Amino acid sequence: MSRGSGAASALDALSDVARVLSKDGPVSDFLNRYPWEKRFGLSDSLFLVGTDPIGACEAAAEFFFNLAFYNSTVDWAVLMRGALAFGEVQYAAPLFPETAGANLAGEAVVEAVTLEKTGGKGPRLFVSGAVADLIMQNTGSGGISWILDRCSENLCELLWLLPPNPTRINGGMVGQVADAVVRLFKRYGGDSQFSAHYVAYLDFVVRSLLCLREQNLNEVKAVLRQMDLERIELCGKHLMGVPGVPVILERLKSLCE
């Protein structure tokens, strides 16, 4: 996400993405492993192609979490929003070979782009209806279905703050990410340009913790101990007029009870 407006800020955003995804970047390995078979980059958008839908969901969720964990260790954040779709993909030659090496098209590409563009704000990982159905067919022990959240009748997302396997939850790492989100909320929650993204990010964290509470209350408590709840309450009081903030504070209050 750019740090301002205009072409210069768009270049800043692209540079940030390139830095974290470079060969020696902190999360590059997560995009260069199974199940990804092909990788494409267009402007600041990434397209990853694989033939294992469940594996792709798990890998994407782990990538998003590790990016967020890295963000928690630095003063700036690279927020990415994505979507997973299931369907045909065709590889094609580039329109202008002097500036690109390959291209791709197909129903899965169109659906993923549409989901990413029309879904909610913040660093979300949406899944198509077909992918959600495949996830629900794999509801065995340790399955990723536990982090599938149906935002609405036609929109689902993965709560990537939580691991695909519930037995692998690490409250300390989740808490570090969650507290970093609190700091971002304090810094940008009232910003006229970025507010919606960071309010949605905090809402995402709270919804993830509500999901975790159904599985492991002790880990929720571990996360809450790392979050600066006083800071959230103080910021929230000044931002009650911002859409979504009152609901977030009510949900957070229910977590602390």
PDB file of C-alpha atoms in Angstrom:
ATOM      1  CA  MET A   1       0.000   0.000   0.000  1.00  0.00           C
ATOM      2  CA  SER A   2       1.444   3.369  -0.979  1.00  0.00           C
ATOM      3  CA  ARG A   3       2.412   5.906   1.665  1.00  0.00           C
ATOM      4  CA  GLY A   4       0.807   8.821  -0.168  1.00  0.00           C
ATOM      5  CA  SER A   5      -0.878   9.669  -3.447  1.00  0.00           C
ATOM      6  CA  GLY A   6       0.341  10.064  -7.007  1.00  0.00           C
ATOM      7  CA  ALA A   7       2.888   8.269  -9.153  1.00  0.00           C
ATOM      8  CA  ALA A   8       5.771   8.792  -6.712  1.00  0.00           C
ATOM      9  CA  SER A   9       3.884   7.090  -3.887  1.00  0.00           C
ATOM     10  CA  ALA A  10       2.832   4.260  -6.183  1.00  0.00           C
ATOM     11  CA  LEU A  11       6.523   3.755  -6.949  1.00  0.00           C
ATOM     12  CA  ASP A  12       7.233   3.734  -3.204  1.00  0.00           C
ATOM     13  CA  ALA A  13       4.689   0.955  -2.770  1.00  0.00           C
ATOM     14  CA  LEU A  14       6.166  -1.062  -5.629  1.00  0.00           C
ATOM     15  CA  SER A  15       9.662  -0.595  -4.201  1.00  0.00           C
ATOM     16  CA  ASP A  16       8.494  -1.806  -0.783  1.00  0.00           C
ATOM     17  CA  VAL A  17       6.938  -4.916  -2.325  1.00  0.00           C
ATOM     18  CA  ALA A  18      10.064  -5.585  -4.396  1.00  0.00           C
ATOM     19  CA  ARG A  19      12.237  -5.278  -1.291  1.00  0.00           C
ATOM     20  CA  VAL A  20      10.358  -7.825   0.810  1.00  0.00           C
ATOM     21  CA  LEU A  21       9.874 -10.252  -2.097  1.00  0.00           C
ATOM     22  CA  SER A  22      13.405 -10.028  -3.500  1.00  0.00           C
ATOM     23  CA  LYS A  23      15.621 -13.107  -3.525  1.00  0.00           C
ATOM     24  CA  ASP A  24      17.153 -12.109  -0.202  1.00  0.00           C
ATOM     25  CA  GLY A  25      13.938 -10.626   1.168  1.00  0.00           C
ATOM     26  CA  PRO A  26      12.395 -11.792   4.454  1.00  0.00           C
ATOM     27  CA  VAL A  27       9.420 -13.643   2.945  1.00  0.00           C
ATOM     28  CA  SER A  28      10.562 -14.586  -0.561  1.00  0.00           C
ATOM     29  CA  ASP A  29      10.838 -18.281   0.318  1.00  0.00           C
ATOM     30  CA  PHE A  30       7.094 -18.469   0.931  1.00  0.00           C
ATOM     31  CA  LEU A  31       6.427 -17.662  -2.740  1.00  0.00           C
ATOM     32  CA  ASN A  32       9.015 -20.094  -4.058  1.00  0.00           C
ATOM     33  CA  ARG A  33       7.784 -23.398  -2.691  1.00  0.00           C
ATOM     34  CA  TYR A  34       5.020 -25.968  -3.119  1.00  0.00           C
ATOM     35  CA  PRO A  35       2.276 -25.640  -4.319  1.00  0.00           C
ATOM     36  CA  TRP A  36       3.221 -22.679  -6.507  1.00  0.00           C
ATOM     37  CA  GLU A  37       4.202 -23.764 -10.017  1.00  0.00           C
ATOM     38  CA  LYS A  38       4.223 -20.414 -11.837  1.00  0.00           C
ATOM     39  CA  ARG A  39       4.693 -16.824 -10.656  1.00  0.00           C
ATOM     40  CA  PHE A  40       3.784 -13.656 -12.536  1.00  0.00           C
ATOM     41  CA  GLY A  41       4.227 -10.001 -11.612  1.00  0.00           C
ATOM     42  CA  LEU A  42       2.334  -7.068 -13.127  1.00  0.00           C
ATOM     43  CA  SER A  43       2.914  -3.636 -11.606  1.00  0.00           C
ATOM     44  CA  ASP A  44       2.510  -4.306  -7.848  1.00  0.00           C
ATOM     45  CA  SER A  45       0.223  -7.328  -8.404  1.00  0.00           C
ATOM     46  CA  LEU A  46       1.352 -10.940  -8.038  1.00  0.00           C
ATOM     47  CA  PHE A  47      -0.249 -13.975  -9.657  1.00  0.00           C
ATOM     48  CA  LEU A  48       0.650 -17.411  -8.279  1.00  0.00           C
ATOM     49  CA  VAL A  49      -0.575 -20.571  -9.985  1.00  0.00           C
ATOM     50  CA  GLY A  50      -0.795 -24.071  -8.508  1.00  0.00           C
ATOM     51  CA  THR A  51      -2.843 -27.251  -8.901  1.00  0.00           C
ATOM     52  CA  ASP A  52      -3.489 -28.011  -5.213  1.00  0.00           C
ATOM     53  CA  PRO A  53      -6.304 -25.721  -3.977  1.00  0.00           C
ATOM     54  CA  ILE A  54      -6.000 -26.632  -0.295  1.00  0.00           C
ATOM     55  CA  GLY A  55      -2.222 -26.399  -0.418  1.00  0.00           C
ATOM     56  CA  ALA A  56      -2.544 -22.995  -2.090  1.00  0.00           C
ATOM     57  CA  CYS A  57      -4.840 -21.758   0.688  1.00  0.00           C
ATOM     58  CA  GLU A  58      -2.435 -22.936   3.369  1.00  0.00           C
ATOM     59  CA  ALA A  59       0.598 -21.459   1.598  1.00  0.00           C
ATOM     60  CA  ALA A  60      -1.122 -18.115   0.975  1.00  0.00           C
ATOM     61  CA  ALA A  61      -2.260 -17.848   4.607  1.00  0.00           C
ATOM     62  CA  GLU A  62       1.256 -18.623   5.844  1.00  0.00           C
ATOM     63  CA  PHE A  63       2.735 -16.042   3.464  1.00  0.00           C
ATOM     64  CA  PHE A  64       0.344 -13.335   4.685  1.00  0.00           C
ATOM     65  CA  PHE A  65       1.116 -14.138   8.329  1.00  0.00           C
ATOM     66  CA  ASN A  66       4.871 -14.127   7.839  1.00  0.00           C
ATOM     67  CA  LEU A  67       4.685 -10.834   5.949  1.00  0.00           C
ATOM     68  CA  ALA A  68       2.686  -9.352   8.830  1.00  0.00           C
ATOM     69  CA  PHE A  69       5.151 -10.772  11.361  1.00  0.00           C
ATOM     70  CA  TYR A  70       8.029  -9.176   9.472  1.00  0.00           C
ATOM     71  CA  ASN A  71       6.082  -5.894   9.389  1.00  0.00           C
ATOM     72  CA  SER A  72       5.883  -6.041  13.183  1.00  0.00           C
ATOM     73  CA  THR A  73       9.681  -5.801  13.384  1.00  0.00           C
ATOM     74  CA  VAL A  74      10.128  -2.679  11.222  1.00  0.00           C
ATOM     75  CA  ASP A  75       8.864   0.909  11.239  1.00  0.00           C
ATOM     76  CA  TRP A  76       6.960   0.640   7.942  1.00  0.00           C
ATOM     77  CA  ALA A  77       4.404  -1.875   6.765  1.00  0.00           C
ATOM     78  CA  VAL A  78       3.766  -3.558   3.434  1.00  0.00           C
ATOM     79  CA  LEU A  79       0.076  -4.444   3.326  1.00  0.00           C
ATOM     80  CA  MET A  80      -1.118  -6.849   0.649  1.00  0.00           C
ATOM     81  CA  ARG A  81      -4.646  -7.922  -0.214  1.00  0.00           C
ATOM     82  CA  GLY A  82      -5.310 -11.059  -2.215  1.00  0.00           C
ATOM     83  CA  ALA A  83      -7.783 -13.667  -3.380  1.00  0.00           C
ATOM     84  CA  LEU A  84      -7.789 -17.353  -4.278  1.00  0.00           C
ATOM     85  CA  ALA A  85      -9.932 -18.709  -7.094  1.00  0.00           C
ATOM     86  CA  PHE A  86     -10.309 -22.148  -8.694  1.00  0.00           C
ATOM     87  CA  GLY A  87     -10.613 -22.591 -12.439  1.00  0.00           C
ATOM     88  CA  GLU A  88      -8.893 -22.707 -15.790  1.00  0.00           C
ATOM     89  CA  VAL A  89      -5.734 -20.687 -16.426  1.00  0.00           C
ATOM     90  CA  GLN A  90      -3.991 -20.298 -19.769  1.00  0.00           C
ATOM     91  CA  TYR A  91      -0.417 -19.158 -20.227  1.00  0.00           C
ATOM     92  CA  ALA A  92       0.153 -16.770 -23.105  1.00  0.00           C
ATOM     93  CA  ALA A  93       2.872 -14.790 -24.806  1.00  0.00           C
ATOM     94  CA  PRO A  94       3.229 -11.178 -23.637  1.00  0.00           C
ATOM     95  CA  LEU A  95       1.723  -8.381 -25.696  1.00  0.00           C
ATOM     96  CA  PHE A  96       5.034  -6.529 -25.669  1.00  0.00           C
ATOM     97  CA  PRO A  97       7.919  -8.999 -25.360  1.00  0.00           C
ATOM     98  CA  GLU A  98      10.488  -6.225 -24.977  1.00  0.00           C
ATOM     99  CA  THR A  99       9.085  -5.349 -21.532  1.00  0.00           C
ATOM    100  CA  ALA A 100       7.560  -8.620 -20.277  1.00  0.00           C
ATOM    101  CA  GLY A 101       8.327 -12.311 -20.375  1.00  0.00           C
ATOM    102  CA  ALA A 102       4.924 -13.970 -20.060  1.00  0.00           C
ATOM    103  CA  ASN A 103       1.208 -13.445 -19.519  1.00  0.00           C
ATOM    104  CA  LEU A 104      -1.764 -15.428 -18.263  1.00  0.00           C
ATOM    105  CA  ALA A 105      -5.539 -15.406 -18.620  1.00  0.00           C
ATOM    106  CA  GLY A 106      -8.569 -17.447 -17.641  1.00  0.00           C
ATOM    107  CA  GLU A 107     -11.612 -17.606 -15.410  1.00  0.00           C
ATOM    108  CA  ALA A 108      -9.576 -18.077 -12.230  1.00  0.00           C
ATOM    109  CA  VAL A 109      -7.558 -14.944 -13.002  1.00  0.00           C
ATOM    110  CA  VAL A 110     -10.674 -12.856 -13.602  1.00  0.00           C
ATOM    111  CA  GLU A 111     -12.421 -14.129 -10.473  1.00  0.00           C
ATOM    112  CA  ALA A 112      -9.395 -13.609  -8.228  1.00  0.00           C
ATOM    113  CA  VAL A 113      -8.921 -10.037  -9.456  1.00  0.00           C
ATOM    114  CA  THR A 114     -12.628  -9.306  -8.998  1.00  0.00           C
ATOM    115  CA  LEU A 115     -12.629 -10.666  -5.440  1.00  0.00           C
ATOM    116  CA  GLU A 116      -9.556  -8.665  -4.508  1.00  0.00           C
ATOM    117  CA  LYS A 117     -10.989  -5.458  -5.964  1.00  0.00           C
ATOM    118  CA  THR A 118     -14.512  -5.748  -4.563  1.00  0.00           C
ATOM    119  CA  GLY A 119     -13.758  -7.240  -1.141  1.00  0.00           C
ATOM    120  CA  GLY A 120     -13.301  -5.238   2.030  1.00  0.00           C
ATOM    121  CA  LYS A 121     -10.410  -2.964   2.931  1.00  0.00           C
ATOM    122  CA  GLY A 122      -7.235  -3.962   4.698  1.00  0.00           C
ATOM    123  CA  PRO A 123      -4.851  -6.907   4.186  1.00  0.00           C
ATOM    124  CA  ARG A 124      -7.477  -9.557   3.531  1.00  0.00           C
ATOM    125  CA  LEU A 125      -7.216 -12.950   1.820  1.00  0.00           C
ATOM    126  CA  PHE A 126     -10.501 -13.719   0.067  1.00  0.00           C
ATOM    127  CA  VAL A 127     -11.518 -17.056  -1.449  1.00  0.00           C
ATOM    128  CA  SER A 128     -14.041 -17.783  -4.154  1.00  0.00           C
ATOM    129  CA  GLY A 129     -17.173 -19.833  -3.520  1.00  0.00           C
ATOM    130  CA  ALA A 130     -15.624 -22.840  -5.285  1.00  0.00           C
ATOM    131  CA  VAL A 131     -12.509 -22.673  -3.115  1.00  0.00           C
ATOM    132  CA  ALA A 132     -14.625 -22.293   0.036  1.00  0.00           C
ATOM    133  CA  ASP A 133     -16.578 -25.420  -0.938  1.00  0.00           C
ATOM    134  CA  LEU A 134     -13.337 -27.374  -1.416  1.00  0.00           C
ATOM    135  CA  ILE A 135     -12.132 -26.218   1.988  1.00  0.00           C
ATOM    136  CA  MET A 136     -15.355 -27.370   3.648  1.00  0.00           C
ATOM    137  CA  GLN A 137     -14.953 -30.780   2.031  1.00  0.00           C
ATOM    138  CA  ASN A 138     -11.635 -31.114   3.871  1.00  0.00           C
ATOM    139  CA  THR A 139     -12.790 -30.666   7.451  1.00  0.00           C
ATOM    140  CA  GLY A 140     -10.651 -33.385   9.008  1.00  0.00           C
ATOM    141  CA  SER A 141      -8.424 -32.923  12.037  1.00  0.00           C
ATOM    142  CA  GLY A 142      -6.001 -30.063  11.478  1.00  0.00           C
ATOM    143  CA  GLY A 143      -7.859 -28.805   8.405  1.00  0.00           C
ATOM    144  CA  ILE A 144      -7.797 -25.187   7.263  1.00  0.00           C
ATOM    145  CA  SER A 145     -11.594 -24.945   7.422  1.00  0.00           C
ATOM    146  CA  TRP A 146     -11.363 -23.582  10.963  1.00  0.00           C
ATOM    147  CA  ILE A 147     -10.030 -20.234   9.677  1.00  0.00           C
ATOM    148  CA  LEU A 148     -12.581 -19.888   6.872  1.00  0.00           C
ATOM    149  CA  ASP A 149     -14.815 -16.925   7.659  1.00  0.00           C
ATOM    150  CA  ARG A 150     -17.984 -16.241   5.697  1.00  0.00           C
ATOM    151  CA  CYS A 151     -18.117 -12.444   5.644  1.00  0.00           C
ATOM    152  CA  SER A 152     -21.419 -12.544   3.780  1.00  0.00           C
ATOM    153  CA  GLU A 153     -23.477 -14.924   1.669  1.00  0.00           C
ATOM    154  CA  ASN A 154     -21.244 -14.391  -1.354  1.00  0.00           C
ATOM    155  CA  LEU A 155     -17.899 -13.514   0.237  1.00  0.00           C
ATOM    156  CA  CYS A 156     -15.473 -15.662   2.233  1.00  0.00           C
ATOM    157  CA  GLU A 157     -11.984 -15.043   3.545  1.00  0.00           C
ATOM    158  CA  LEU A 158      -9.202 -16.836   5.387  1.00  0.00           C
ATOM    159  CA  LEU A 159      -8.324 -15.527   8.840  1.00  0.00           C
ATOM    160  CA  TRP A 160      -4.612 -15.777   8.046  1.00  0.00           C
ATOM    161  CA  LEU A 161      -3.588 -14.398  11.455  1.00  0.00           C
ATOM    162  CA  LEU A 162      -4.259 -17.957  12.633  1.00  0.00           C
ATOM    163  CA  PRO A 163      -2.354 -21.030  11.351  1.00  0.00           C
ATOM    164  CA  PRO A 164      -4.021 -23.482   8.941  1.00  0.00           C
ATOM    165  CA  ASN A 165      -3.567 -26.178  11.596  1.00  0.00           C
ATOM    166  CA  PRO A 166      -5.092 -25.157  14.959  1.00  0.00           C
ATOM    167  CA  THR A 167      -2.561 -27.259  16.878  1.00  0.00           C
ATOM    168  CA  ARG A 168       0.235 -24.975  15.640  1.00  0.00           C
ATOM    169  CA  ILE A 169      -1.059 -21.757  17.178  1.00  0.00           C
ATOM    170  CA  ASN A 170       1.657 -19.598  18.734  1.00  0.00           C
ATOM    171  CA  GLY A 171       0.077 -16.925  20.886  1.00  0.00           C
ATOM    172  CA  GLY A 172       3.367 -15.072  21.243  1.00  0.00           C
ATOM    173  CA  MET A 173       3.842 -14.590  17.494  1.00  0.00           C
ATOM    174  CA  VAL A 174       0.178 -13.780  16.927  1.00  0.00           C
ATOM    175  CA  GLY A 175       0.331 -11.294  19.793  1.00  0.00           C
ATOM    176  CA  GLN A 176       3.354  -9.560  18.278  1.00  0.00           C
ATOM    177  CA  VAL A 177       1.484  -9.083  14.998  1.00  0.00           C
ATOM    178  CA  ALA A 178      -1.676  -7.976  16.804  1.00  0.00           C
ATOM    179  CA  ASP A 179       0.173  -5.339  18.827  1.00  0.00           C
ATOM    180  CA  ALA A 180       1.823  -4.034  15.651  1.00  0.00           C
ATOM    181  CA  VAL A 181      -1.657  -3.622  14.180  1.00  0.00           C
ATOM    182  CA  VAL A 182      -2.632  -1.598  17.253  1.00  0.00           C
ATOM    183  CA  ARG A 183       0.316   0.729  16.605  1.00  0.00           C
ATOM    184  CA  LEU A 184      -0.718   1.115  12.960  1.00  0.00           C
ATOM    185  CA  PHE A 185      -4.286   1.835  14.071  1.00  0.00           C
ATOM    186  CA  LYS A 186      -3.033   4.563  16.403  1.00  0.00           C
ATOM    187  CA  ARG A 187      -0.907   6.111  13.650  1.00  0.00           C
ATOM    188  CA  TYR A 188      -3.313   5.875  10.712  1.00  0.00           C
ATOM    189  CA  GLY A 189      -6.782   5.261  12.171  1.00  0.00           C
ATOM    190  CA  GLY A 190      -7.751   8.892  11.698  1.00  0.00           C
ATOM    191  CA  ASP A 191      -5.940   9.415   8.388  1.00  0.00           C
ATOM    192  CA  SER A 192      -8.272  10.636   5.647  1.00  0.00           C
ATOM    193  CA  GLN A 193      -6.613   8.430   3.016  1.00  0.00           C
ATOM    194  CA  PHE A 194      -5.667   5.240   4.859  1.00  0.00           C
ATOM    195  CA  SER A 195      -8.112   5.060   7.776  1.00  0.00           C
ATOM    196  CA  ALA A 196     -10.397   2.429   6.220  1.00  0.00           C
ATOM    197  CA  HIS A 197      -7.494   0.014   5.690  1.00  0.00           C
ATOM    198  CA  TYR A 198      -6.159   0.160   9.243  1.00  0.00           C
ATOM    199  CA  VAL A 199      -9.574   0.145  10.899  1.00  0.00           C
ATOM    200  CA  ALA A 200     -10.373  -2.958   8.829  1.00  0.00           C
ATOM    201  CA  TYR A 201      -7.019  -4.472   9.845  1.00  0.00           C
ATOM    202  CA  LEU A 202      -7.820  -4.087  13.541  1.00  0.00           C
ATOM    203  CA  ASP A 203     -11.301  -5.498  12.929  1.00  0.00           C
ATOM    204  CA  PHE A 204      -9.673  -8.474  11.186  1.00  0.00           C
ATOM    205  CA  VAL A 205      -7.485  -9.103  14.238  1.00  0.00           C
ATOM    206  CA  VAL A 206     -10.459  -8.993  16.595  1.00  0.00           C
ATOM    207  CA  ARG A 207     -12.509 -11.347  14.397  1.00  0.00           C
ATOM    208  CA  SER A 208      -9.554 -13.732  14.269  1.00  0.00           C
ATOM    209  CA  LEU A 209      -9.300 -13.756  18.059  1.00  0.00           C
ATOM    210  CA  LEU A 210     -13.023 -14.438  18.361  1.00  0.00           C
ATOM    211  CA  CYS A 211     -12.467 -17.443  16.100  1.00  0.00           C
ATOM    212  CA  LEU A 212      -9.481 -18.581  18.172  1.00  0.00           C
ATOM    213  CA  ARG A 213     -11.510 -18.305  21.373  1.00  0.00           C
ATOM    214  CA  GLU A 214     -13.651 -21.204  20.159  1.00  0.00           C
ATOM    215  CA  GLN A 215     -10.528 -23.385  19.982  1.00  0.00           C
ATOM    216  CA  ASN A 216      -8.102 -22.173  22.623  1.00  0.00           C
ATOM    217  CA  LEU A 217      -9.031 -19.546  25.206  1.00  0.00           C
ATOM    218  CA  ASN A 218      -5.588 -19.631  26.819  1.00  0.00           C
ATOM    219  CA  GLU A 219      -3.904 -18.567  23.569  1.00  0.00           C
ATOM    220  CA  VAL A 220      -6.387 -15.696  23.223  1.00  0.00           C
ATOM    221  CA  LYS A 221      -5.376 -14.509  26.681  1.00  0.00           C
ATOM    222  CA  ALA A 222      -1.715 -14.762  25.666  1.00  0.00           C
ATOM    223  CA  VAL A 223      -2.379 -12.568  22.634  1.00  0.00           C
ATOM    224  CA  LEU A 224      -4.372 -10.002  24.611  1.00  0.00           C
ATOM    225  CA  ARG A 225      -1.541  -9.686  27.136  1.00  0.00           C
ATOM    226  CA  GLN A 226       0.728  -8.481  24.330  1.00  0.00           C
ATOM    227  CA  MET A 227      -1.765  -6.012  22.885  1.00  0.00           C
ATOM    228  CA  ASP A 228      -1.823  -2.460  24.229  1.00  0.00           C
ATOM    229  CA  LEU A 229      -5.532  -2.503  25.057  1.00  0.00           C
ATOM    230  CA  GLU A 230      -5.354   0.859  26.810  1.00  0.00           C
ATOM    231  CA  ARG A 231      -3.998   2.396  23.616  1.00  0.00           C
ATOM    232  CA  ILE A 232      -6.845   0.891  21.585  1.00  0.00           C
ATOM    233  CA  GLU A 233      -9.453   2.248  23.986  1.00  0.00           C
ATOM    234  CA  LEU A 234      -7.887   5.702  24.028  1.00  0.00           C
ATOM    235  CA  CYS A 235      -7.594   5.884  20.233  1.00  0.00           C
ATOM    236  CA  GLY A 236     -11.047   4.419  19.818  1.00  0.00           C
ATOM    237  CA  LYS A 237     -12.644   7.150  21.917  1.00  0.00           C
ATOM    238  CA  HIS A 238     -11.197   9.751  19.555  1.00  0.00           C
ATOM    239  CA  LEU A 239     -12.299   7.775  16.485  1.00  0.00           C
ATOM    240  CA  MET A 240     -15.849   6.793  17.431  1.00  0.00           C
ATOM    241  CA  GLY A 241     -17.114   8.670  14.384  1.00  0.00           C
ATOM    242  CA  VAL A 242     -15.030   6.496  12.039  1.00  0.00           C
ATOM    243  CA  PRO A 243     -17.152   3.722  10.471  1.00  0.00           C
ATOM    244  CA  GLY A 244     -16.523   0.370  12.114  1.00  0.00           C
ATOM    245  CA  VAL A 245     -14.703   1.584  15.217  1.00  0.00           C
ATOM    246  CA  PRO A 246     -17.630   1.283  17.705  1.00  0.00           C
ATOM    247  CA  VAL A 247     -18.255  -2.322  16.611  1.00  0.00           C
ATOM    248  CA  ILE A 248     -14.564  -3.179  16.966  1.00  0.00           C
ATOM    249  CA  LEU A 249     -14.462  -1.808  20.508  1.00  0.00           C
ATOM    250  CA  GLU A 250     -17.557  -3.809  21.479  1.00  0.00           C
ATOM    251  CA  ARG A 251     -16.082  -7.031  20.066  1.00  0.00           C
ATOM    252  CA  LEU A 252     -12.784  -6.389  21.810  1.00  0.00           C
ATOM    253  CA  LYS A 253     -14.605  -5.781  25.081  1.00  0.00           C
ATOM    254  CA  SER A 254     -16.334  -9.158  24.738  1.00  0.00           C
ATOM    255  CA  LEU A 255     -12.935 -10.820  24.252  1.00  0.00           C
ATOM    256  CA  CYS A 256     -11.617  -9.340  27.477  1.00  0.00           C
ATOM    257  CA  GLU A 257     -14.566 -10.442  29.600  1.00  0.00           C
TER     258      GLU A 257
END
